[in-house]
XYZ file of N, CA, C and O in Angstrom:
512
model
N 0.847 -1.180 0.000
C 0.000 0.000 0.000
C 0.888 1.237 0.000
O 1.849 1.128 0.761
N 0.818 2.199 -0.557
C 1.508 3.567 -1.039
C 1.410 4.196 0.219
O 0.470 3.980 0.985
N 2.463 5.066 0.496
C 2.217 5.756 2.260
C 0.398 7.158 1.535
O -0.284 7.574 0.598
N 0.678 7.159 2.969
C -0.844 8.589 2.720
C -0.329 10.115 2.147
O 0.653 10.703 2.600
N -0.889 10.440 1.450
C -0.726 11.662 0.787
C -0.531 13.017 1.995
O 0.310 13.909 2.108
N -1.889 12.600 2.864
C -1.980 13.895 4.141
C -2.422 13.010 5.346
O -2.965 11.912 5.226
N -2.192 13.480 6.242
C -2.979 13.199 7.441
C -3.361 13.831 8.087
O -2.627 14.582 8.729
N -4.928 13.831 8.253
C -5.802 15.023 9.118
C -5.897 14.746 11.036
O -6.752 14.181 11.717
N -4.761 15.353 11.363
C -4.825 15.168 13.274
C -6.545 16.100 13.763
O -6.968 17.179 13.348
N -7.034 15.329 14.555
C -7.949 16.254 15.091
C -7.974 15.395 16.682
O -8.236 14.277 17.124
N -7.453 16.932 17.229
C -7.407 16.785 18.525
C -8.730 16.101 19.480
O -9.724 16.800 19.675
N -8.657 14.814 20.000
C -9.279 14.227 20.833
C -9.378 14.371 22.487
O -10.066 13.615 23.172
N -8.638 15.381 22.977
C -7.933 15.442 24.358
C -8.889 15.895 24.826
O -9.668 16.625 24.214
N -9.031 15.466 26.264
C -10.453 15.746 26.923
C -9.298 16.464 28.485
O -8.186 16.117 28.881
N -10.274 17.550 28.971
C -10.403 18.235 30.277
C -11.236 18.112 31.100
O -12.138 17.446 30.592
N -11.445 18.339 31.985
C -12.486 18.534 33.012
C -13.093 19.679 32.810
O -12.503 20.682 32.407
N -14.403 19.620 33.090
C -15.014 20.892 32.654
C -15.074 22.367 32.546
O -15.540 23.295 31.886
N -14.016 21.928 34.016
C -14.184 23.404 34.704
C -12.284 23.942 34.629
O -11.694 24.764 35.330
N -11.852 23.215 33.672
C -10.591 23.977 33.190
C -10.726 24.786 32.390
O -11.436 24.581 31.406
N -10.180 25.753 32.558
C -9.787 27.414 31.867
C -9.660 27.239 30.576
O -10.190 28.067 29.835
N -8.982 26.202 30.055
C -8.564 26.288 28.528
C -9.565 25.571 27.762
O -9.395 25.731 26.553
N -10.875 24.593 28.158
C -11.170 23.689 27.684
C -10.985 22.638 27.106
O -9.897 22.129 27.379
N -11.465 22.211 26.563
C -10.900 21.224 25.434
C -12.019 20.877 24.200
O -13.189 21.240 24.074
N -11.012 19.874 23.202
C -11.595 19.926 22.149
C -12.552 18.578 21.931
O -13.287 18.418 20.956
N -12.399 17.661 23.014
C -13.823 16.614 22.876
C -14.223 16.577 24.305
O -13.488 16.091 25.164
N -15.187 17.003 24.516
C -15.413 17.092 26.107
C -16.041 15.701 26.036
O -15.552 14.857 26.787
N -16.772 15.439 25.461
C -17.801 13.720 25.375
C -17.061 12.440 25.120
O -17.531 11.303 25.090
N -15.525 12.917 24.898
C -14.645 11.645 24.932
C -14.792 10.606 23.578
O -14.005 9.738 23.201
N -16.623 11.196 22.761
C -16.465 9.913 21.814
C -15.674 10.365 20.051
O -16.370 9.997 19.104
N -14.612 10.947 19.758
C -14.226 11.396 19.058
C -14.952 11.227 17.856
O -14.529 10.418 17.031
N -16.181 11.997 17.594
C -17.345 11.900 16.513
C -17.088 13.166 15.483
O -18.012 13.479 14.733
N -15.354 14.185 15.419
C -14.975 14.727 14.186
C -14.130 13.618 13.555
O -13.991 13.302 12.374
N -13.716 13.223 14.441
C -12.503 12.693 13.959
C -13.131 11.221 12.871
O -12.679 10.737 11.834
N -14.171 10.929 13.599
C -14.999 9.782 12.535
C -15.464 10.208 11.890
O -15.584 9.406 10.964
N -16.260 11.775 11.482
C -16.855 12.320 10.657
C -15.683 12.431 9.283
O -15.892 12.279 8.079
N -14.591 12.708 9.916
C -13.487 12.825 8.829
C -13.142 12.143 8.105
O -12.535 12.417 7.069
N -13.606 10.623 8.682
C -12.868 9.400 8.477
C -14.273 8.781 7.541
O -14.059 7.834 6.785
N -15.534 9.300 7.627
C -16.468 8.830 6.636
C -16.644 9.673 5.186
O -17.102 9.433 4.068
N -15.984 10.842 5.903
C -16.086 11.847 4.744
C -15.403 10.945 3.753
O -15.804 10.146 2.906
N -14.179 11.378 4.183
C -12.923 10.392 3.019
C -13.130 9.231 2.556
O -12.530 8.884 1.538
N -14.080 8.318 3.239
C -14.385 7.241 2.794
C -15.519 6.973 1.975
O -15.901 5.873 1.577
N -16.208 8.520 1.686
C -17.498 8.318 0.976
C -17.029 9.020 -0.567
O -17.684 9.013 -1.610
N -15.631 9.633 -0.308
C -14.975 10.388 -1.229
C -13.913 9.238 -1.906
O -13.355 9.464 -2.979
N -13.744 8.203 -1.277
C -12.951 6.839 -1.975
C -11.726 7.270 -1.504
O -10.734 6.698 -1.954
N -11.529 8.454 -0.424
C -9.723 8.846 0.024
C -9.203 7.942 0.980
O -7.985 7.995 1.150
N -10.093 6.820 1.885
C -9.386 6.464 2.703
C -7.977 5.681 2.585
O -7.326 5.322 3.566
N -7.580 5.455 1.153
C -6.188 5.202 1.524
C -5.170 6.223 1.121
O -3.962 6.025 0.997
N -5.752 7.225 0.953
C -5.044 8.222 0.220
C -4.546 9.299 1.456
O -3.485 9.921 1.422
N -5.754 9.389 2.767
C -5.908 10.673 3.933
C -6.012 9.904 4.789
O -6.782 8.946 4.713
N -5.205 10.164 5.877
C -5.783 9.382 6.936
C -6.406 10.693 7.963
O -5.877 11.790 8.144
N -7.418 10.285 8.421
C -7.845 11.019 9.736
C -7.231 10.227 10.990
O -7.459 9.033 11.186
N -6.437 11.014 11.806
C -6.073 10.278 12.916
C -6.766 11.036 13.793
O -7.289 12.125 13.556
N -6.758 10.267 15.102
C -7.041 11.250 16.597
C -5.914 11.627 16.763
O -5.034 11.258 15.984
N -5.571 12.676 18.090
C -4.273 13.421 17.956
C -5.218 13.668 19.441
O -6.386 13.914 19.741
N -3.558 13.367 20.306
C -3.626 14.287 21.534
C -3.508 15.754 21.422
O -3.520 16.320 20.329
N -3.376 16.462 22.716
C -3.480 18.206 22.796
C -2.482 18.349 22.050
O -1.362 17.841 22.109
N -3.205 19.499 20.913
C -2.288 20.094 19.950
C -1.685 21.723 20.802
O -1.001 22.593 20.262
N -2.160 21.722 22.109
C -1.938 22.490 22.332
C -2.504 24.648 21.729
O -1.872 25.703 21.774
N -3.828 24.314 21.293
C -4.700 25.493 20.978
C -5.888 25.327 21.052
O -6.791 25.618 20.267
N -5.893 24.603 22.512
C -7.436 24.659 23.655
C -8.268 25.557 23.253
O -9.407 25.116 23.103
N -8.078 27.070 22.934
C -8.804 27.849 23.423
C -9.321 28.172 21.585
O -10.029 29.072 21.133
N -8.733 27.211 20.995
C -9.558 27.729 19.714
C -9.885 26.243 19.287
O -9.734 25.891 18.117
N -10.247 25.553 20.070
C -10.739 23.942 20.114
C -12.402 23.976 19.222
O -13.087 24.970 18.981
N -12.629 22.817 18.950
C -11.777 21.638 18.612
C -10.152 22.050 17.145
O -9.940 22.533 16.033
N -9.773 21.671 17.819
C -8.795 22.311 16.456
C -8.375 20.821 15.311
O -8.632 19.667 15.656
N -8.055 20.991 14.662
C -7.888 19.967 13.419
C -6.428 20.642 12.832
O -6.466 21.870 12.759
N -5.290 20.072 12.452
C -4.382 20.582 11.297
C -4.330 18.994 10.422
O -4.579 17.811 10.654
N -3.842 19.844 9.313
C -3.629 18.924 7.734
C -2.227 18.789 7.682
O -1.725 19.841 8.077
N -1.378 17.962 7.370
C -0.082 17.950 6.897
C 0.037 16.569 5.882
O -0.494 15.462 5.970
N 1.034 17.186 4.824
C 1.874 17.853 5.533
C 1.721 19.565 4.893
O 2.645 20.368 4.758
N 0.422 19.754 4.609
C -0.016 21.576 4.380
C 0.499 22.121 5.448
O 0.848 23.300 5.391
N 0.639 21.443 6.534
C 0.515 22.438 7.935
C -0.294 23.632 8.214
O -0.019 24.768 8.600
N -1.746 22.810 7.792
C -2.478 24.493 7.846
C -3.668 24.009 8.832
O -4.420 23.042 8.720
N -3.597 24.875 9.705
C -4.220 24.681 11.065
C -5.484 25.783 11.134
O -5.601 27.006 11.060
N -6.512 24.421 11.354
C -8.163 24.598 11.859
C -8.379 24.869 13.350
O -7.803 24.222 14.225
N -9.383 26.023 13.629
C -10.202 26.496 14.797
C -11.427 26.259 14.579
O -12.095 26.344 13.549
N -11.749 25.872 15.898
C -13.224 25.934 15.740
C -14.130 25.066 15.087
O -15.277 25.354 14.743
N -13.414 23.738 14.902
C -14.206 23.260 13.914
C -15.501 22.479 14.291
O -15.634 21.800 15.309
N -16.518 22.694 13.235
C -17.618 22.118 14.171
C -17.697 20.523 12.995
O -16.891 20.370 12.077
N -18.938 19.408 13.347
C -19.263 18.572 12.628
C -19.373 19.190 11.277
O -18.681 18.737 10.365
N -20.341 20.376 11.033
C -20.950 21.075 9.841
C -19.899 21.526 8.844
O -20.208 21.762 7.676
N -18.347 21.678 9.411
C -17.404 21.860 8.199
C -16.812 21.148 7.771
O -16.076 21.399 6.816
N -16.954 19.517 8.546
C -15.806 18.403 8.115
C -16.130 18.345 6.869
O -15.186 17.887 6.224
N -17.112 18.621 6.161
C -17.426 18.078 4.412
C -16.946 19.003 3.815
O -16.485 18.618 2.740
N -16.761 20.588 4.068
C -16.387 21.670 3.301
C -14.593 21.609 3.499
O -13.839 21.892 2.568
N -14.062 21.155 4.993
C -12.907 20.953 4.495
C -12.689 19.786 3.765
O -12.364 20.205 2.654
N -12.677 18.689 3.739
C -12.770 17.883 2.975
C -12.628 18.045 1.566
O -11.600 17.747 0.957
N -14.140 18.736 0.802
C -13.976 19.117 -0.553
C -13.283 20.395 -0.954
O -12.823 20.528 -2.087
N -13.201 21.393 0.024
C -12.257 22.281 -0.451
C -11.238 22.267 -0.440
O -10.615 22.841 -1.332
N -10.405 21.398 0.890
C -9.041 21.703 1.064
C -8.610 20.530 0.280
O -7.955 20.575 -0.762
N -9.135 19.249 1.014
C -8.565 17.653 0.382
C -8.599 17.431 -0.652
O -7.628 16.905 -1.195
N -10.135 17.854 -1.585
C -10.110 17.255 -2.522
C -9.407 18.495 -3.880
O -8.680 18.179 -4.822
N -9.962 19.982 -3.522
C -9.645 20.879 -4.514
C -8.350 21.546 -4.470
O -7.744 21.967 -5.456
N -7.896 21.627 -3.022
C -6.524 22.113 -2.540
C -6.218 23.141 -2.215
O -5.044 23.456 -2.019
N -7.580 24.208 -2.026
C -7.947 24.928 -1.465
C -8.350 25.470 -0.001
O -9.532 25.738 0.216
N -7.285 25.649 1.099
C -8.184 25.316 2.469
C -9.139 26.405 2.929
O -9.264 27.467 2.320
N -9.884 26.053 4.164
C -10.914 26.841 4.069
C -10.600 28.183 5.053
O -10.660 28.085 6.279
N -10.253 29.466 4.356
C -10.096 30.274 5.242
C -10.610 30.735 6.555
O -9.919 31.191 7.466
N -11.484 30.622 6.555
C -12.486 31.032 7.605
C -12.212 30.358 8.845
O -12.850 30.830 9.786
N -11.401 29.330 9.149
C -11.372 28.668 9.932
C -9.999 28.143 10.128
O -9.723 27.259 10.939
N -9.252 28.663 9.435
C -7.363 29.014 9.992
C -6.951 29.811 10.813
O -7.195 31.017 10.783
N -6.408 29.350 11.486
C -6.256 30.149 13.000
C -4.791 30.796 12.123
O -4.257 30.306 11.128
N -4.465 31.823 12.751
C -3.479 32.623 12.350
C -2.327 32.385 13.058
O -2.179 31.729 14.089
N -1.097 33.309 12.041
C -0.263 32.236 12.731
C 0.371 32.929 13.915
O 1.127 32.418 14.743
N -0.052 34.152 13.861
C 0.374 34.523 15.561
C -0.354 33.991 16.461
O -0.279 34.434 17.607
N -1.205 32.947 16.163
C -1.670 32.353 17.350
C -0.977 30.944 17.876
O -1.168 30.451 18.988
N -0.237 30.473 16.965
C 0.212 29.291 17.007
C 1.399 29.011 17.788
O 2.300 29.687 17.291
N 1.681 28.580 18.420
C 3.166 28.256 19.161
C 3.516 29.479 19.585
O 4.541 30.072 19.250
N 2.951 29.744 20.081
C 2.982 31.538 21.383
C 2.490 30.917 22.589
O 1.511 30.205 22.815
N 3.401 31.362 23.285
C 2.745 31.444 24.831
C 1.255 32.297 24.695
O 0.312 31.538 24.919
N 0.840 33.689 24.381
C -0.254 34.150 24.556
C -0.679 34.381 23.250
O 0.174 34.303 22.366
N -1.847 34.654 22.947
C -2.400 35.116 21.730
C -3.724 36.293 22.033
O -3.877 36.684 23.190
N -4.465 36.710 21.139
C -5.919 37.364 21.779
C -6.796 36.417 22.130
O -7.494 36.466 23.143
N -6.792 35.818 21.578
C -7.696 34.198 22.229
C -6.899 33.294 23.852
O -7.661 32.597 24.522
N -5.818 33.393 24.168
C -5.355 32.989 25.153
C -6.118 33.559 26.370
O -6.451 34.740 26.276
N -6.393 32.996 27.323
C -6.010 33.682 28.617
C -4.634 33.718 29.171
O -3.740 32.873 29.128
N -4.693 35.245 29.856
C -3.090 35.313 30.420
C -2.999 33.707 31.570
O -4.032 33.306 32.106
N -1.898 33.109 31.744
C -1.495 32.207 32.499
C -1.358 32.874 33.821
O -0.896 34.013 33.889
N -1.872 31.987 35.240
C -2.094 32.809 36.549
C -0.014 32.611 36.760
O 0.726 31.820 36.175
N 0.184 33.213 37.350
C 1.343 32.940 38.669
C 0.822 32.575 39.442
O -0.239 32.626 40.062
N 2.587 31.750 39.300
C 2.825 30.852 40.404
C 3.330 31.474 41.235
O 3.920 32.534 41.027
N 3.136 30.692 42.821
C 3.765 31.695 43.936
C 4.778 32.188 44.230
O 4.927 33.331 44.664
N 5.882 31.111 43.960
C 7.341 31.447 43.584
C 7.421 33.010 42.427
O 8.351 33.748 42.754
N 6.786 33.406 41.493
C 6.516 34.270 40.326
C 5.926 35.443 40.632
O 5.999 36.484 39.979
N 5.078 35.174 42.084
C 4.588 36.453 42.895
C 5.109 37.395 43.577
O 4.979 38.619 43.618
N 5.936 36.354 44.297
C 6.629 36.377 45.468
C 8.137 37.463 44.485
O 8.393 38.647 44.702
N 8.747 36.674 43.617
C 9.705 37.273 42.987
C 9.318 38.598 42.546
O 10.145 39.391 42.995
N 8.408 39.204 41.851
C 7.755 39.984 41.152
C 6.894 40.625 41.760
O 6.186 41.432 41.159
């Protein structure tokens, strides 16, 4: 079998409710990540894309998040209702879907406008 063309990570990592950052499957039953995985399979891609689950990608606060690689182009927000539009726009036409690319000053930053500031620690208080 030929390796996969892309692989779609969509973060599965679950929090407790009442954490600050949230998370991107609170219900634990990873139902984008299968949505992804029927899309492609109703599109004849499943050996072509894989949808994997993916622990914290680390951009909680713009959860559920999804990235494509190797595009490296990273989804916010994604709900059930866009897995088919990324799919046919990005996967199949090669087009990704703007509306729902997180930018890239948000990415691998400690803070962003979507972040909350991080509390101090006491040691960090105490110093400061």
């Amino acid at each position: 079998m030929p390796k996969f063309e892309r692989h779609i990570f969509v973060c599965c990592n679950q929090r407790p409710p009442e954490n600050p950052r949230g998370c991107c499957d609170p219900a634990g039953l990873a139902e984008l990540q299968l949505a992804f995985k029927q899309s492609l399979a109703a599109h004849g891609l499943k050996h072509e894309v894989r949808a994997n689950k993916s622990g914290c990608l680390d951009q909680c606060e713009h959860g559920p998040t999804v990235v494509v690689y190797p595009d490296a182009v990273w989804y916010g927000r994604v709900k059930m209702e866009d897995v088919a539009e990324i799919v046919e726009s990005h996967i199949l036409a090669g087009k990704p879907v703007e509306r729902l690319i997180l930018p890239d000053e948000c990415l691998n930053t400690p803070s962003c406008a979507h972040r909350a500031p991080k509390p101090k620690t006491e040691d960090a208080k105490k110093a400061g």
